[in-house]
Amino acid sequence: MIMNIAGFSLSNWMTYGFSFLGGSIAWRFPIAFQLVFSIILLSTIPWLPESPRWLLAHGFEEEGVRVLVALEGNGTTAKDDVIIDHTEEILAAVRAEKETAPAWSDILRGKTGNTGMLQRLLLGAGTQWMQQLVGINVTSYYLPLVLQNSVGLSNNLSRLLAACNSVSYLIFSFAGLLLIEKAGRRKLMMWGAAGQFLCYAFISGLLSQADDPVHGKQFGAGATTFFFLYYLFFGICWQGVPWLYPTEINSLSMRTKGAALGTASNWISNYIVVQITPTGIATLGWRFYLIWMVFNAAFVPLVWLVYPETSNRHLEDIDKLYRENSSMIVVYGNKEATQVERPQRFIDADQERISIARHHRLHNTPTGDL
């Protein structure tokens, strides 16, 4: 996602630079320039290895282990415990997906077993819907338009501020990398939504006074400041979590379906927001931003009540949590579901499993005989 935002920043600066040129080159070159990255990607694909998971899933065990060794580095060999453990973990996940993954028809009928697959599928897709409904693409796609129509800035200054804002967005996204494991997914989403709620509240209030003949420019400048501040909260808190959460909350057998539904949810909701924004600004003016203020306010208690923590967890931990709480919808009050640190009993069970597996390999005895 960092590279995604870097490309977003580059596109803003390129758009700003070419806005000084006349004729069709002002829009043709920025669009055509995207082909450069496609050419680079197509030129390097022949040298990119397949993922170890794909290789192991399709019977290319030797090649899969070789890629794992290369990824681990530091002189690791195929016989090291860490490589053997990773290989067995991937093979177990592949077996689970093939043996227990329900079909889409079973999911729609609610026949998903006792590990809360349907709830988890909806929670993962929900983070992607929320990422769009916090209002990020109201500003990402249309910030120059917003600054011109809502704040009253010139076209040139609006484009320059949008380009500068994209750089701050990129910088704050790096901060999110540092906090995402320490703070956890739940806290980042709640802090971010709360901060974004305040930003849109101030934006709405300030823009409602932007037509004031005496102090209108000051109110507009204040609103612009909160547009910038909004990106601080989103870059740190909401940029990365919704892309991680669907793969972390879903079981091994549902991981690919969960990621697919999450990605589809993101682009569907993205399309909706992008389609309604120009009309919304033109029709409602400053009141349009109240919509996103309300969404952000609603997401704070929603995350607090129903979203379990997934940081510092293994997929098996989430399976066990839902197996033991098969009807769980509200997670508030369940310490194991909400704490950032991995529950100790999961750590102990994991260490025992690894110990048994290594003992089995060392003595070459069937696990059932131990």
Coordinates of C-alpha atoms in Angstrom, one line a residue:
M1 CA 0.0 0.0 0.0
I2 CA 3.0 2.3 0.5
M3 CA 3.9 2.0 -3.1
N4 CA 0.2 2.6 -4.0
I5 CA 0.3 5.9 -2.1
A6 CA 3.7 6.8 -3.6
G7 CA 2.1 6.4 -7.1
F8 CA -0.9 8.5 -5.9
S9 CA 1.5 11.3 -4.9
L10 CA 3.4 11.1 -8.2
S11 CA 0.2 11.4 -10.1
N12 CA -0.8 14.5 -8.1
W13 CA 2.5 16.2 -8.8
M14 CA 2.4 15.2 -12.5
T15 CA -1.1 16.5 -12.8
Y16 CA -0.1 19.7 -11.2
G17 CA 2.9 20.2 -13.5
F18 CA 1.1 19.4 -16.7
S19 CA -1.8 21.8 -15.7
F20 CA 0.5 24.6 -16.8
L21 CA 0.6 23.3 -20.4
G22 CA -2.1 23.9 -23.0
G23 CA -3.7 21.4 -25.3
S24 CA -4.4 17.7 -25.0
I25 CA -0.8 17.0 -23.7
A26 CA -1.9 18.2 -20.3
W27 CA -4.1 15.1 -19.9
R28 CA -2.7 12.7 -22.5
F29 CA 0.8 12.4 -21.1
P30 CA -0.2 11.7 -17.4
I31 CA -2.5 8.9 -18.6
A32 CA 0.0 7.4 -21.0
F33 CA 2.8 7.6 -18.4
Q34 CA 1.1 4.8 -16.4
L35 CA 2.2 2.4 -19.2
V36 CA 5.8 2.9 -18.0
F37 CA 5.1 0.9 -14.9
S38 CA 3.2 -1.8 -16.8
I39 CA 6.2 -2.2 -19.1
I40 CA 8.5 -2.5 -16.2
L41 CA 6.3 -5.2 -14.6
L42 CA 5.9 -7.2 -17.8
S43 CA 9.7 -7.1 -18.3
T44 CA 10.5 -8.4 -14.9
I45 CA 7.8 -11.1 -14.5
P46 CA 9.9 -13.8 -16.2
W47 CA 12.4 -13.5 -13.3
L48 CA 9.9 -13.5 -10.5
P49 CA 9.4 -16.9 -8.7
E50 CA 6.0 -18.3 -8.0
S51 CA 4.9 -18.0 -4.4
P52 CA 6.0 -20.9 -2.1
R53 CA 2.3 -21.5 -1.2
W54 CA 1.3 -21.9 -4.9
L55 CA 4.3 -24.2 -5.6
L56 CA 3.6 -26.4 -2.6
A57 CA -0.2 -26.5 -3.4
H58 CA 0.5 -27.7 -6.9
G59 CA 3.0 -30.4 -6.0
F60 CA 6.2 -28.5 -6.7
E61 CA 7.6 -29.2 -3.2
E62 CA 11.3 -28.9 -4.1
E63 CA 10.8 -25.6 -5.8
G64 CA 8.6 -24.3 -3.0
V65 CA 11.2 -25.1 -0.4
R66 CA 13.8 -23.4 -2.5
V67 CA 11.8 -20.2 -2.5
L68 CA 11.3 -20.4 1.3
V69 CA 15.0 -20.8 1.8
A70 CA 15.7 -17.8 -0.4
L71 CA 13.2 -15.7 1.4
E72 CA 14.6 -16.7 4.8
G73 CA 18.2 -15.9 3.9
N74 CA 21.0 -15.8 6.5
G75 CA 22.5 -19.1 5.3
T76 CA 19.3 -21.1 5.9
T77 CA 19.1 -24.6 4.3
A78 CA 16.2 -26.8 3.4
K79 CA 16.9 -29.0 6.4
D80 CA 16.6 -26.2 9.0
D81 CA 13.7 -26.4 11.4
V82 CA 12.4 -23.0 10.4
I83 CA 12.0 -24.1 6.8
I84 CA 10.5 -27.4 7.7
D85 CA 8.0 -25.8 10.0
H86 CA 7.0 -23.2 7.4
T87 CA 6.7 -26.0 4.8
E88 CA 4.5 -28.1 7.0
E89 CA 2.4 -25.1 8.0
I90 CA 1.7 -24.2 4.4
L91 CA 0.9 -27.8 3.4
A92 CA -1.5 -28.1 6.4
A93 CA -3.2 -24.9 5.3
V94 CA -3.5 -26.2 1.7
R95 CA -5.0 -29.5 2.9
A96 CA -7.5 -27.6 5.1
E97 CA -8.6 -25.4 2.3
K98 CA -9.1 -28.4 -0.1
E99 CA -10.9 -30.6 2.5
T100 CA -13.0 -28.1 4.5
A101 CA -13.6 -25.0 2.3
P102 CA -17.3 -24.6 1.8
A103 CA -18.7 -23.7 -1.6
W104 CA -20.3 -20.3 -2.2
S105 CA -23.7 -22.0 -2.3
D106 CA -23.1 -23.4 1.2
I107 CA -22.0 -20.0 2.5
L108 CA -25.2 -18.4 1.2
R109 CA -27.2 -21.1 3.0
G110 CA -25.2 -20.6 6.2
K111 CA -23.7 -24.0 6.1
T112 CA -20.2 -23.1 7.3
G113 CA -19.5 -25.2 10.3
N114 CA -18.9 -24.2 13.9
T115 CA -16.1 -21.7 13.5
G116 CA -18.1 -18.6 12.6
M117 CA -17.0 -18.6 9.0
L118 CA -20.0 -16.4 7.8
Q119 CA -19.5 -13.8 10.6
R120 CA -15.8 -13.7 9.9
L121 CA -16.4 -13.3 6.1
L122 CA -18.7 -10.4 6.8
L123 CA -16.3 -8.7 9.3
G124 CA -13.5 -8.9 6.8
A125 CA -15.6 -7.4 3.9
G126 CA -17.0 -4.8 6.4
T127 CA -13.5 -3.3 7.0
Q128 CA -13.3 -2.6 3.2
W129 CA -16.7 -1.0 3.1
M130 CA -15.8 1.1 6.1
Q131 CA -12.5 2.2 4.6
Q132 CA -14.5 3.8 1.7
L133 CA -17.3 5.1 3.9
V134 CA -15.0 7.1 6.2
G135 CA -14.7 9.4 3.2
I136 CA -11.2 8.9 1.9
N137 CA -12.1 9.1 -1.8
V138 CA -14.2 12.1 -1.3
T139 CA -10.8 13.9 -1.0
S140 CA -8.4 11.6 -2.8
Y141 CA -10.1 11.8 -6.1
Y142 CA -11.7 15.2 -5.8
L143 CA -9.5 17.3 -3.4
P144 CA -8.8 20.0 -6.1
L145 CA -12.5 20.1 -6.9
V146 CA -13.4 20.3 -3.2
L147 CA -10.9 23.1 -2.5
Q148 CA -12.2 25.0 -5.5
N149 CA -16.0 24.5 -5.0
S150 CA -16.2 24.3 -1.3
V151 CA -13.3 26.4 -0.1
G152 CA -13.1 28.9 -3.0
L153 CA -9.4 28.5 -3.9
S154 CA -8.0 29.0 -7.4
N155 CA -7.4 26.0 -9.7
N156 CA -3.7 26.4 -9.5
L157 CA -3.5 26.6 -5.7
S158 CA -6.0 23.8 -5.3
R159 CA -3.8 21.5 -7.4
L160 CA -0.7 22.5 -5.6
L161 CA -2.2 21.9 -2.1
A162 CA -3.5 18.5 -3.3
A163 CA 0.0 17.5 -4.4
C164 CA 1.5 18.7 -1.1
N165 CA -1.2 16.8 0.8
S166 CA -0.3 13.6 -1.1
V167 CA 3.3 13.8 0.3
S168 CA 2.1 14.2 3.9
Y169 CA -0.3 11.3 3.2
L170 CA 2.7 9.2 2.2
I171 CA 4.8 10.2 5.2
F172 CA 2.0 9.4 7.7
S173 CA 1.4 6.0 6.1
F174 CA 4.9 5.0 7.2
A175 CA 3.9 5.8 10.7
G176 CA 1.1 3.3 10.4
L177 CA 3.7 0.6 9.7
L178 CA 5.2 1.2 13.1
L179 CA 2.0 1.3 15.0
I180 CA -0.1 -1.5 13.4
E181 CA 1.3 -4.3 15.5
K182 CA 1.9 -2.3 18.7
A183 CA -1.5 -0.7 18.9
G184 CA -3.5 -3.5 17.2
R185 CA -6.1 -3.4 14.5
R186 CA -9.1 -2.4 16.8
K187 CA -7.4 0.6 18.4
L188 CA -6.1 2.0 15.1
M189 CA -9.6 1.7 13.5
M190 CA -11.3 3.3 16.4
W191 CA -8.7 6.1 16.9
G192 CA -8.7 6.8 13.1
A193 CA -12.5 6.9 12.9
A194 CA -12.7 9.2 15.9
G195 CA -10.1 11.6 14.5
Q196 CA -11.7 11.6 11.0
F197 CA -15.1 12.3 12.7
L198 CA -13.6 15.4 14.3
C199 CA -12.0 16.5 11.0
Y200 CA -15.2 16.3 9.1
A201 CA -17.1 18.0 11.9
F202 CA -14.7 21.0 11.7
I203 CA -14.7 20.9 7.9
S204 CA -18.5 21.0 7.8
G205 CA -18.7 23.8 10.5
L206 CA -16.0 25.9 8.9
L207 CA -17.3 25.6 5.3
S208 CA -20.8 26.5 6.5
Q209 CA -19.3 30.0 7.2
A210 CA -17.0 30.2 4.1
D211 CA -19.4 32.6 2.4
D212 CA -19.0 35.1 5.1
P213 CA -18.0 38.4 3.4
V214 CA -15.6 39.4 6.1
H215 CA -14.0 36.2 7.5
G216 CA -14.8 33.7 4.7
K217 CA -11.2 33.2 3.6
Q218 CA -10.1 32.4 7.2
F219 CA -12.9 29.9 7.5
G220 CA -11.8 28.3 4.2
A221 CA -8.2 28.2 5.3
G222 CA -9.3 26.5 8.5
A223 CA -11.3 23.9 6.6
T224 CA -8.2 23.2 4.3
T225 CA -6.1 22.5 7.5
F226 CA -8.6 19.9 8.6
F227 CA -8.5 18.3 5.1
F228 CA -4.8 17.9 5.6
L229 CA -5.3 16.6 9.2
Y230 CA -7.8 14.0 7.9
Y231 CA -5.0 12.4 5.9
L232 CA -2.9 12.1 9.0
F233 CA -5.5 9.9 10.7
F234 CA -6.4 7.9 7.6
G235 CA -2.7 7.3 6.6
I236 CA -1.8 6.0 10.0
C237 CA -5.0 4.2 11.0
W238 CA -7.2 3.2 8.0
Q239 CA -4.9 2.8 5.0
G240 CA -3.5 -0.6 5.8
V241 CA -5.7 -2.3 8.3
P242 CA -8.7 -3.0 6.0
W243 CA -6.4 -4.8 3.6
L244 CA -4.9 -7.0 6.3
Y245 CA -8.0 -7.8 8.3
P246 CA -9.9 -10.0 5.7
T247 CA -6.9 -12.4 5.5
E248 CA -6.4 -12.4 9.2
I249 CA -10.0 -12.9 10.5
N250 CA -10.9 -15.7 8.0
S251 CA -10.1 -19.3 8.5
L252 CA -7.5 -21.1 6.4
S253 CA -10.2 -22.7 4.3
M254 CA -11.9 -19.3 3.7
R255 CA -8.8 -17.1 3.4
T256 CA -8.9 -16.8 -0.4
K257 CA -12.7 -16.3 -0.5
G258 CA -12.4 -13.7 2.3
A259 CA -9.7 -11.8 0.5
A260 CA -11.6 -11.9 -2.8
L261 CA -14.9 -10.6 -1.2
G262 CA -13.0 -8.0 0.7
T263 CA -11.3 -6.6 -2.4
A264 CA -14.6 -6.7 -4.3
S265 CA -16.2 -4.8 -1.5
N266 CA -13.5 -2.2 -1.6
W267 CA -13.9 -1.4 -5.3
I268 CA -17.7 -1.5 -5.2
S269 CA -17.9 0.9 -2.3
N270 CA -15.1 3.0 -4.0
Y271 CA -17.2 3.3 -7.1
I272 CA -20.3 4.4 -5.2
V273 CA -18.4 7.1 -3.3
V274 CA -16.7 8.4 -6.4
Q275 CA -20.0 8.5 -8.4
I276 CA -21.9 10.5 -5.8
T277 CA -19.3 12.9 -4.7
P278 CA -19.4 15.6 -7.4
T279 CA -23.2 15.6 -7.3
G280 CA -23.2 15.7 -3.5
I281 CA -20.9 18.7 -3.4
A282 CA -22.8 20.6 -6.0
T283 CA -26.2 19.8 -4.4
L284 CA -25.5 19.8 -0.7
G285 CA -22.5 22.0 -0.4
W286 CA -20.9 21.9 3.1
R287 CA -23.7 19.6 4.3
F288 CA -22.3 16.8 2.1
Y289 CA -19.4 16.4 4.6
L290 CA -21.9 15.7 7.4
I291 CA -22.6 12.3 5.8
W292 CA -19.0 11.2 6.3
M293 CA -18.9 12.7 9.7
V294 CA -21.8 10.5 10.7
F295 CA -20.2 7.3 9.2
N296 CA -17.0 7.9 11.1
A297 CA -18.9 8.5 14.3
A298 CA -20.8 5.2 13.8
F299 CA -17.7 3.1 13.1
V300 CA -16.1 3.8 16.5
P301 CA -18.7 1.8 18.5
L302 CA -19.1 -0.7 15.7
V303 CA -15.5 -1.7 15.8
W304 CA -15.5 -1.6 19.6
L305 CA -18.5 -4.0 19.9
V306 CA -18.1 -6.6 17.1
Y307 CA -14.5 -6.6 15.7
P308 CA -12.1 -9.0 17.4
E309 CA -8.4 -8.2 17.5
T310 CA -6.3 -10.1 15.0
S311 CA -2.8 -8.7 15.6
N312 CA -0.2 -11.1 17.1
R313 CA -2.6 -14.0 16.3
H314 CA -2.3 -17.1 14.3
L315 CA -5.2 -18.2 12.0
E316 CA -5.6 -21.2 14.3
D317 CA -6.1 -18.9 17.3
I318 CA -9.1 -17.2 15.6
D319 CA -10.5 -20.6 14.6
K320 CA -10.3 -21.7 18.2
L321 CA -11.9 -18.5 19.5
Y322 CA -14.9 -18.9 17.3
R323 CA -15.2 -22.6 17.9
E324 CA -15.4 -22.0 21.6
N325 CA -17.8 -19.0 21.1
S326 CA -19.7 -20.2 18.0
S327 CA -22.5 -17.6 18.4
M328 CA -20.2 -14.7 19.2
I329 CA -21.2 -11.5 17.5
V330 CA -20.3 -8.9 20.3
V331 CA -16.7 -9.2 21.4
Y332 CA -16.8 -6.5 24.0
G333 CA -16.1 -8.1 27.4
N334 CA -14.1 -11.0 25.9
K335 CA -10.5 -10.3 26.9
E336 CA -9.0 -12.9 24.6
A337 CA -11.0 -11.5 21.6
T338 CA -9.9 -7.9 22.3
Q339 CA -6.4 -7.8 23.8
V340 CA -3.5 -6.9 21.6
E341 CA -1.1 -9.4 23.0
R342 CA -1.5 -13.0 21.9
P343 CA -3.3 -15.0 24.7
Q344 CA -0.8 -17.1 26.6
R345 CA -2.7 -20.4 26.2
F346 CA -2.4 -20.1 22.4
I347 CA 1.4 -19.6 22.8
D348 CA 1.7 -22.6 25.1
A349 CA -0.3 -24.8 22.6
D350 CA 1.8 -23.6 19.7
Q351 CA 5.1 -24.4 21.5
E352 CA 3.8 -27.9 22.4
R353 CA 2.8 -28.6 18.8
I354 CA 6.2 -27.5 17.5
S355 CA 7.9 -29.6 20.1
I356 CA 6.0 -32.7 19.2
A357 CA 6.6 -32.2 15.5
R358 CA 10.3 -31.8 16.0
H359 CA 10.4 -34.9 18.2
H360 CA 8.6 -36.8 15.6
R361 CA 11.1 -35.7 12.9
L362 CA 14.1 -36.4 15.1
H363 CA 13.0 -40.0 16.0
N364 CA 11.2 -40.6 12.7
T365 CA 8.2 -42.0 14.6
P366 CA 4.5 -41.6 13.7
T367 CA 2.9 -38.8 15.7
G368 CA 0.2 -41.1 17.1
D369 CA 3.0 -43.3 18.8
L370 CA 4.4 -40.4 20.8

